[in-house]
Amino acid sequence: MIQVSGYGALNATSSIAPIEFERRELGEKDILIDILYCGVCHSDIHMARSEWGPSVYPIVPGHEIVGKISQIGSGVTQFKVGEMAGVGVFIDSCRECPSCKKGQEQYCDEGFTPTYNGYYRDGVTPTFGGYSTQYVVDEAFTLHIPFTKELERVAPLLCAGITTYSPLKYAGVGKGHKVAVLGLGGLGHMGVKFAVSMGAEVTMLSTSPSKENDAKMLGAHHFALSTDKDQMKALRGQFDFILNTVAASHDLNKFLGLLKVEGKMLLVGIPPEAAQVYAATLISKRRSIIGSMIGGIAETQEMLDYCAAHNILSDVEVIDMKDVNEAYERVIKSDVKYRFVIDMKSLRD
Ligand code: NAP
Ligand code: ZN
Ligand code: ZN
């Protein structure tokens, strides 16, 4: 077994603290990644605190992983030692169901194997995430990193990037569309960048007046305060799409009303509590809500290549591993610009 140092939580109320654990020895198809950077996603917080139901403890969060390959199994053909590699939200799936065959492993009939807070396909061995020094992963679930610099700004693409790219692509967002992005955090700031690069006219809808300048710097054409009744009223019926990235409970109806006839809310934020939707808000304008979860391996690679071609990177604040609990508190207060990324050197030293 490979001894690994990490940071994790022992239960839903404990802080994220040092933890030692083991990863499997490399199998034929496995890659050993020395982790350089790992992003802090709001999902890490939801799961560390069992906000979506009981998590598997101890939990080592982290699913926005970029690192350098230090070893490969004898049967690995797509990666070489010394190359950069990425790991996102899942590391395996059944590989046989219709979704897996379509390259949409995120919708696997048997459920994907999560990068952490779950079990390998044997159903008993827990998976531990990227708040750690090394990761072992099958090459079929490993991403090529088409960047050589600013790798700390690449890590968040593995979740925040693909989670916003996939629904915008699926919806066919492009020139002539008016898109609103709801919530300017990790996902939201990537959503703005992608929607702008796809040619849409983008409005940032935020609860934070202080983020107006940043929204415009990220490329948004307009900014509106979602807490301001008059501003919301003026936007009724205006948007083709709303990308909803909000992590906390909020009134969906208020935002559905901003959609045009046949407008679509692309829902990616996952508040712990269920939302109430008025049927009339949807049916009066044939509006719909489309849920979307991350993206498959092939689409994640496509997104990374798209980012390299369009020079799209995440805006990050790099932190030391020991400062992760403070980062969690700031994320919860919507005080993140716009993704915390852990420099794993701080864990090795
Ligand atoms: P984040 O960085 O915390 O961003 C969420 C943003 O939502 C905040 O910055 C804030 O932006 C806004 N917000 C917070 N509380 C709000 C409230 N009460 N009402 C309205 N807006 C509020 O989180 P994230 O990492 O981007 O993740 C967002 C959500 O997506 C989380 O629930 C996460 O678990 C989920 N997620 C889903 C997928 C998927 O596959 N579907 C993948 C990754 C993450 P403003 O200050 O601009 O209002
Ligand atoms: Zn995530
Ligand atoms: Zn499957």
PDB file of C-alpha atoms in Angstrom, residues 57-257:
ATOM      1  CA  TYR A  57     -16.066   9.044   7.583  1.00  0.00           C
ATOM      2  CA  PRO A  58     -13.262   9.702   7.869  1.00  0.00           C
ATOM      3  CA  ILE A  59     -13.714  11.903   4.812  1.00  0.00           C
ATOM      4  CA  VAL A  60     -10.822  13.412   2.844  1.00  0.00           C
ATOM      5  CA  PRO A  61     -12.478  15.933   0.492  1.00  0.00           C
ATOM      6  CA  GLY A  62     -11.114  17.320  -2.759  1.00  0.00           C
ATOM      7  CA  HIS A  63     -12.097  16.668  -6.378  1.00  0.00           C
ATOM      8  CA  GLU A  64     -10.365  19.385  -8.362  1.00  0.00           C
ATOM      9  CA  ILE A  65      -6.978  17.723  -8.597  1.00  0.00           C
ATOM     10  CA  VAL A  66      -3.996  18.638 -10.738  1.00  0.00           C
ATOM     11  CA  GLY A  67      -0.608  17.036 -10.324  1.00  0.00           C
ATOM     12  CA  LYS A  68       2.430  15.441 -11.877  1.00  0.00           C
ATOM     13  CA  ILE A  69       2.574  11.774 -12.790  1.00  0.00           C
ATOM     14  CA  SER A  70       5.312  10.059 -10.781  1.00  0.00           C
ATOM     15  CA  GLN A  71       4.623   6.424 -11.674  1.00  0.00           C
ATOM     16  CA  ILE A  72       2.464   4.421 -14.099  1.00  0.00           C
ATOM     17  CA  GLY A  73       1.286   0.813 -14.261  1.00  0.00           C
ATOM     18  CA  SER A  74       2.675  -1.554 -16.903  1.00  0.00           C
ATOM     19  CA  GLY A  75      -0.470  -1.333 -19.051  1.00  0.00           C
ATOM     20  CA  VAL A  76      -0.855   2.457 -19.129  1.00  0.00           C
ATOM     21  CA  THR A  77      -0.768   3.746 -22.717  1.00  0.00           C
ATOM     22  CA  GLN A  78      -2.200   7.276 -22.620  1.00  0.00           C
ATOM     23  CA  PHE A  79       0.021   8.936 -20.004  1.00  0.00           C
ATOM     24  CA  LYS A  80       3.730   9.191 -19.269  1.00  0.00           C
ATOM     25  CA  VAL A  81       5.721   9.796 -16.106  1.00  0.00           C
ATOM     26  CA  GLY A  82       6.451  13.506 -15.715  1.00  0.00           C
ATOM     27  CA  GLU A  83       3.285  14.684 -17.484  1.00  0.00           C
ATOM     28  CA  MET A  84       0.597  16.705 -15.761  1.00  0.00           C
ATOM     29  CA  ALA A  85      -2.698  14.974 -15.074  1.00  0.00           C
ATOM     30  CA  GLY A  86      -6.077  15.861 -13.612  1.00  0.00           C
ATOM     31  CA  VAL A  87      -8.797  14.105 -11.624  1.00  0.00           C
ATOM     32  CA  GLY A  88     -12.326  15.411 -11.184  1.00  0.00           C
ATOM     33  CA  VAL A  89     -15.406  14.266  -9.293  1.00  0.00           C
ATOM     34  CA  PHE A  90     -15.337  10.552 -10.172  1.00  0.00           C
ATOM     35  CA  ILE A  91     -12.715   7.883 -10.766  1.00  0.00           C
ATOM     36  CA  ASP A  92     -14.682   4.929 -12.136  1.00  0.00           C
ATOM     37  CA  SER A  93     -18.143   3.771 -13.247  1.00  0.00           C
ATOM     38  CA  CYS A  94     -19.725   0.519 -14.444  1.00  0.00           C
ATOM     39  CA  ARG A  95     -18.385   1.263 -17.952  1.00  0.00           C
ATOM     40  CA  GLU A  96     -21.216  -0.785 -19.506  1.00  0.00           C
ATOM     41  CA  CYS A  97     -24.570   0.923 -19.049  1.00  0.00           C
ATOM     42  CA  PRO A  98     -26.023   3.149 -21.802  1.00  0.00           C
ATOM     43  CA  SER A  99     -24.767   6.339 -20.107  1.00  0.00           C
ATOM     44  CA  CYS A 100     -21.227   4.983 -19.682  1.00  0.00           C
ATOM     45  CA  LYS A 101     -21.210   3.788 -23.293  1.00  0.00           C
ATOM     46  CA  LYS A 102     -22.218   7.307 -24.359  1.00  0.00           C
ATOM     47  CA  GLY A 103     -19.318   8.750 -22.387  1.00  0.00           C
ATOM     48  CA  GLN A 104     -21.678  10.188 -19.774  1.00  0.00           C
ATOM     49  CA  GLU A 105     -20.230   8.275 -16.849  1.00  0.00           C
ATOM     50  CA  GLN A 106     -21.601  10.900 -14.476  1.00  0.00           C
ATOM     51  CA  TYR A 107     -25.076   9.432 -15.115  1.00  0.00           C
ATOM     52  CA  CYS A 108     -23.980   5.783 -14.744  1.00  0.00           C
ATOM     53  CA  ASP A 109     -26.908   3.464 -13.935  1.00  0.00           C
ATOM     54  CA  GLU A 110     -24.924   1.948 -11.077  1.00  0.00           C
ATOM     55  CA  GLY A 111     -23.603   5.294  -9.878  1.00  0.00           C
ATOM     56  CA  PHE A 112     -20.088   6.533 -10.500  1.00  0.00           C
ATOM     57  CA  THR A 113     -17.257   5.881  -8.074  1.00  0.00           C
ATOM     58  CA  PRO A 114     -16.746   9.234  -6.381  1.00  0.00           C
ATOM     59  CA  THR A 115     -13.243  10.617  -5.938  1.00  0.00           C
ATOM     60  CA  TYR A 116     -14.028  10.722  -2.207  1.00  0.00           C
ATOM     61  CA  ASN A 117     -16.942  10.139   0.179  1.00  0.00           C
ATOM     62  CA  GLY A 118     -17.848   6.777  -1.295  1.00  0.00           C
ATOM     63  CA  TYR A 119     -16.505   3.349  -2.079  1.00  0.00           C
ATOM     64  CA  TYR A 120     -14.565   1.731  -4.863  1.00  0.00           C
ATOM     65  CA  ARG A 121     -16.562  -0.701  -6.990  1.00  0.00           C
ATOM     66  CA  ASP A 122     -15.928  -3.456  -4.435  1.00  0.00           C
ATOM     67  CA  GLY A 123     -18.422  -1.565  -2.278  1.00  0.00           C
ATOM     68  CA  VAL A 124     -16.292  -1.704   0.869  1.00  0.00           C
ATOM     69  CA  THR A 125     -13.024   0.174   0.284  1.00  0.00           C
ATOM     70  CA  PRO A 126     -13.519   3.903   0.908  1.00  0.00           C
ATOM     71  CA  THR A 127     -12.214   6.505  -1.535  1.00  0.00           C
ATOM     72  CA  PHE A 128     -10.235   9.496  -0.258  1.00  0.00           C
ATOM     73  CA  GLY A 129      -9.975  12.776  -2.130  1.00  0.00           C
ATOM     74  CA  GLY A 130      -7.461  15.331  -3.208  1.00  0.00           C
ATOM     75  CA  TYR A 131      -6.666  17.136   0.052  1.00  0.00           C
ATOM     76  CA  SER A 132      -3.661  14.836   0.066  1.00  0.00           C
ATOM     77  CA  THR A 133      -0.177  14.349  -1.343  1.00  0.00           C
ATOM     78  CA  GLN A 134      -0.908  11.611  -3.890  1.00  0.00           C
ATOM     79  CA  TYR A 135      -3.759  10.001  -5.823  1.00  0.00           C
ATOM     80  CA  VAL A 136      -3.962   6.619  -7.566  1.00  0.00           C
ATOM     81  CA  VAL A 137      -6.377   6.512 -10.501  1.00  0.00           C
ATOM     82  CA  ASP A 138      -7.145   4.409 -13.570  1.00  0.00           C
ATOM     83  CA  GLU A 139      -5.951   6.121 -16.736  1.00  0.00           C
ATOM     84  CA  ALA A 140      -9.454   5.848 -18.229  1.00  0.00           C
ATOM     85  CA  PHE A 141     -10.656   8.372 -15.628  1.00  0.00           C
ATOM     86  CA  THR A 142      -7.627  10.676 -15.788  1.00  0.00           C
ATOM     87  CA  LEU A 143      -7.552  13.953 -17.703  1.00  0.00           C
ATOM     88  CA  HIS A 144      -4.751  15.366 -19.817  1.00  0.00           C
ATOM     89  CA  ILE A 145      -3.793  18.897 -18.759  1.00  0.00           C
ATOM     90  CA  PRO A 146      -3.184  21.080 -21.815  1.00  0.00           C
ATOM     91  CA  PHE A 147      -1.473  23.768 -19.733  1.00  0.00           C
ATOM     92  CA  THR A 148       2.089  24.078 -18.495  1.00  0.00           C
ATOM     93  CA  LYS A 149       1.762  27.222 -16.356  1.00  0.00           C
ATOM     94  CA  GLU A 150      -0.618  28.556 -13.716  1.00  0.00           C
ATOM     95  CA  LEU A 151      -1.711  25.054 -12.810  1.00  0.00           C
ATOM     96  CA  GLU A 152      -3.346  26.405  -9.648  1.00  0.00           C
ATOM     97  CA  ARG A 153      -5.808  28.148 -11.968  1.00  0.00           C
ATOM     98  CA  VAL A 154      -6.421  24.911 -13.869  1.00  0.00           C
ATOM     99  CA  ALA A 155      -7.456  22.745 -10.901  1.00  0.00           C
ATOM    100  CA  PRO A 156     -10.965  24.304 -10.538  1.00  0.00           C
ATOM    101  CA  LEU A 157     -11.740  23.443 -14.153  1.00  0.00           C
ATOM    102  CA  LEU A 158     -12.022  19.790 -13.067  1.00  0.00           C
ATOM    103  CA  CYS A 159     -15.311  20.521 -11.286  1.00  0.00           C
ATOM    104  CA  ALA A 160     -16.397  24.171 -11.447  1.00  0.00           C
ATOM    105  CA  GLY A 161     -15.311  24.274 -15.091  1.00  0.00           C
ATOM    106  CA  ILE A 162     -17.007  21.165 -16.409  1.00  0.00           C
ATOM    107  CA  THR A 163     -20.131  21.668 -14.279  1.00  0.00           C
ATOM    108  CA  THR A 164     -20.846  24.991 -15.983  1.00  0.00           C
ATOM    109  CA  TYR A 165     -19.480  24.156 -19.457  1.00  0.00           C
ATOM    110  CA  SER A 166     -21.615  21.016 -19.843  1.00  0.00           C
ATOM    111  CA  PRO A 167     -25.098  22.519 -19.346  1.00  0.00           C
ATOM    112  CA  LEU A 168     -24.281  25.614 -21.424  1.00  0.00           C
ATOM    113  CA  LYS A 169     -23.137  23.347 -24.262  1.00  0.00           C
ATOM    114  CA  TYR A 170     -26.140  21.037 -23.823  1.00  0.00           C
ATOM    115  CA  ALA A 171     -28.497  24.015 -23.976  1.00  0.00           C
ATOM    116  CA  GLY A 172     -26.810  25.283 -27.134  1.00  0.00           C
ATOM    117  CA  VAL A 173     -25.957  28.660 -25.648  1.00  0.00           C
ATOM    118  CA  GLY A 174     -24.516  31.002 -28.245  1.00  0.00           C
ATOM    119  CA  LYS A 175     -24.790  34.312 -30.066  1.00  0.00           C
ATOM    120  CA  GLY A 176     -28.131  36.050 -29.675  1.00  0.00           C
ATOM    121  CA  HIS A 177     -28.923  34.389 -26.332  1.00  0.00           C
ATOM    122  CA  LYS A 178     -29.408  36.298 -23.129  1.00  0.00           C
ATOM    123  CA  VAL A 179     -27.957  34.297 -20.259  1.00  0.00           C
ATOM    124  CA  ALA A 180     -28.104  35.095 -16.564  1.00  0.00           C
ATOM    125  CA  VAL A 181     -25.663  33.493 -14.158  1.00  0.00           C
ATOM    126  CA  LEU A 182     -27.043  33.251 -10.636  1.00  0.00           C
ATOM    127  CA  GLY A 183     -24.462  33.283  -7.820  1.00  0.00           C
ATOM    128  CA  LEU A 184     -20.915  34.528  -8.270  1.00  0.00           C
ATOM    129  CA  GLY A 185     -18.804  31.883  -6.577  1.00  0.00           C
ATOM    130  CA  GLY A 186     -16.634  29.072  -7.903  1.00  0.00           C
ATOM    131  CA  LEU A 187     -19.143  27.743 -10.415  1.00  0.00           C
ATOM    132  CA  GLY A 188     -20.669  31.128 -11.212  1.00  0.00           C
ATOM    133  CA  HIS A 189     -17.416  32.800 -12.217  1.00  0.00           C
ATOM    134  CA  MET A 190     -16.651  29.946 -14.618  1.00  0.00           C
ATOM    135  CA  GLY A 191     -20.213  30.102 -15.925  1.00  0.00           C
ATOM    136  CA  VAL A 192     -19.752  33.777 -16.794  1.00  0.00           C
ATOM    137  CA  LYS A 193     -16.486  33.089 -18.620  1.00  0.00           C
ATOM    138  CA  PHE A 194     -17.948  30.213 -20.643  1.00  0.00           C
ATOM    139  CA  ALA A 195     -21.229  31.922 -21.515  1.00  0.00           C
ATOM    140  CA  VAL A 196     -19.342  35.026 -22.677  1.00  0.00           C
ATOM    141  CA  SER A 197     -16.901  32.955 -24.720  1.00  0.00           C
ATOM    142  CA  MET A 198     -19.817  31.149 -26.372  1.00  0.00           C
ATOM    143  CA  GLY A 199     -21.130  34.505 -27.561  1.00  0.00           C
ATOM    144  CA  ALA A 200     -24.055  35.120 -25.217  1.00  0.00           C
ATOM    145  CA  GLU A 201     -25.054  38.416 -23.624  1.00  0.00           C
ATOM    146  CA  VAL A 202     -24.435  37.705 -19.954  1.00  0.00           C
ATOM    147  CA  THR A 203     -26.002  39.211 -16.847  1.00  0.00           C
ATOM    148  CA  MET A 204     -24.640  38.421 -13.409  1.00  0.00           C
ATOM    149  CA  LEU A 205     -27.356  38.038 -10.759  1.00  0.00           C
ATOM    150  CA  SER A 206     -25.766  38.317  -7.336  1.00  0.00           C
ATOM    151  CA  THR A 207     -26.697  38.958  -3.715  1.00  0.00           C
ATOM    152  CA  SER A 208     -23.371  40.771  -3.214  1.00  0.00           C
ATOM    153  CA  PRO A 209     -23.191  44.424  -4.378  1.00  0.00           C
ATOM    154  CA  SER A 210     -19.414  44.300  -3.860  1.00  0.00           C
ATOM    155  CA  LYS A 211     -19.041  41.821  -6.732  1.00  0.00           C
ATOM    156  CA  GLU A 212     -20.280  44.127  -9.513  1.00  0.00           C
ATOM    157  CA  ASN A 213     -16.831  45.227 -10.698  1.00  0.00           C
ATOM    158  CA  ASP A 214     -15.486  41.708 -10.572  1.00  0.00           C
ATOM    159  CA  ALA A 215     -18.453  40.381 -12.563  1.00  0.00           C
ATOM    160  CA  LYS A 216     -17.674  42.899 -15.296  1.00  0.00           C
ATOM    161  CA  MET A 217     -13.968  42.022 -15.157  1.00  0.00           C
ATOM    162  CA  LEU A 218     -14.890  38.378 -15.624  1.00  0.00           C
ATOM    163  CA  GLY A 219     -16.723  39.411 -18.783  1.00  0.00           C
ATOM    164  CA  ALA A 220     -20.344  39.871 -17.698  1.00  0.00           C
ATOM    165  CA  HIS A 221     -22.097  42.570 -19.748  1.00  0.00           C
ATOM    166  CA  HIS A 222     -24.578  43.462 -17.000  1.00  0.00           C
ATOM    167  CA  PHE A 223     -24.951  43.080 -13.265  1.00  0.00           C
ATOM    168  CA  ALA A 224     -28.127  43.027 -11.184  1.00  0.00           C
ATOM    169  CA  LEU A 225     -28.658  42.681  -7.471  1.00  0.00           C
ATOM    170  CA  SER A 226     -30.989  39.761  -6.877  1.00  0.00           C
ATOM    171  CA  THR A 227     -32.027  41.271  -3.539  1.00  0.00           C
ATOM    172  CA  ASP A 228     -33.288  44.467  -5.191  1.00  0.00           C
ATOM    173  CA  LYS A 229     -37.000  44.154  -6.046  1.00  0.00           C
ATOM    174  CA  ASP A 230     -36.983  46.878  -8.684  1.00  0.00           C
ATOM    175  CA  GLN A 231     -33.976  45.442 -10.497  1.00  0.00           C
ATOM    176  CA  MET A 232     -35.573  41.993 -10.504  1.00  0.00           C
ATOM    177  CA  LYS A 233     -38.883  43.389 -11.743  1.00  0.00           C
ATOM    178  CA  ALA A 234     -37.165  45.093 -14.653  1.00  0.00           C
ATOM    179  CA  LEU A 235     -35.639  41.771 -15.712  1.00  0.00           C
ATOM    180  CA  ARG A 236     -38.893  39.766 -15.829  1.00  0.00           C
ATOM    181  CA  GLY A 237     -39.202  37.650 -18.967  1.00  0.00           C
ATOM    182  CA  GLN A 238     -35.755  38.677 -20.234  1.00  0.00           C
ATOM    183  CA  PHE A 239     -33.546  35.586 -20.318  1.00  0.00           C
ATOM    184  CA  ASP A 240     -33.231  32.557 -22.569  1.00  0.00           C
ATOM    185  CA  PHE A 241     -31.244  30.753 -19.898  1.00  0.00           C
ATOM    186  CA  ILE A 242     -30.415  31.134 -16.222  1.00  0.00           C
ATOM    187  CA  LEU A 243     -27.450  29.136 -14.949  1.00  0.00           C
ATOM    188  CA  ASN A 244     -28.303  28.638 -11.273  1.00  0.00           C
ATOM    189  CA  THR A 245     -25.192  27.964  -9.169  1.00  0.00           C
ATOM    190  CA  VAL A 246     -26.545  28.930  -5.747  1.00  0.00           C
ATOM    191  CA  ALA A 247     -25.463  26.642  -2.903  1.00  0.00           C
ATOM    192  CA  ALA A 248     -28.038  27.797  -0.296  1.00  0.00           C
ATOM    193  CA  SER A 249     -31.844  27.699  -0.153  1.00  0.00           C
ATOM    194  CA  HIS A 250     -33.479  30.417  -2.238  1.00  0.00           C
ATOM    195  CA  ASP A 251     -36.772  31.124  -3.992  1.00  0.00           C
ATOM    196  CA  LEU A 252     -36.559  29.542  -7.447  1.00  0.00           C
ATOM    197  CA  ASN A 253     -39.848  31.129  -8.562  1.00  0.00           C
ATOM    198  CA  LYS A 254     -38.396  34.605  -8.297  1.00  0.00           C
ATOM    199  CA  PHE A 255     -35.761  33.660 -10.879  1.00  0.00           C
ATOM    200  CA  LEU A 256     -37.938  31.435 -13.090  1.00  0.00           C
ATOM    201  CA  GLY A 257     -40.038  34.543 -13.665  1.00  0.00           C
TER     202      GLY A 257
END
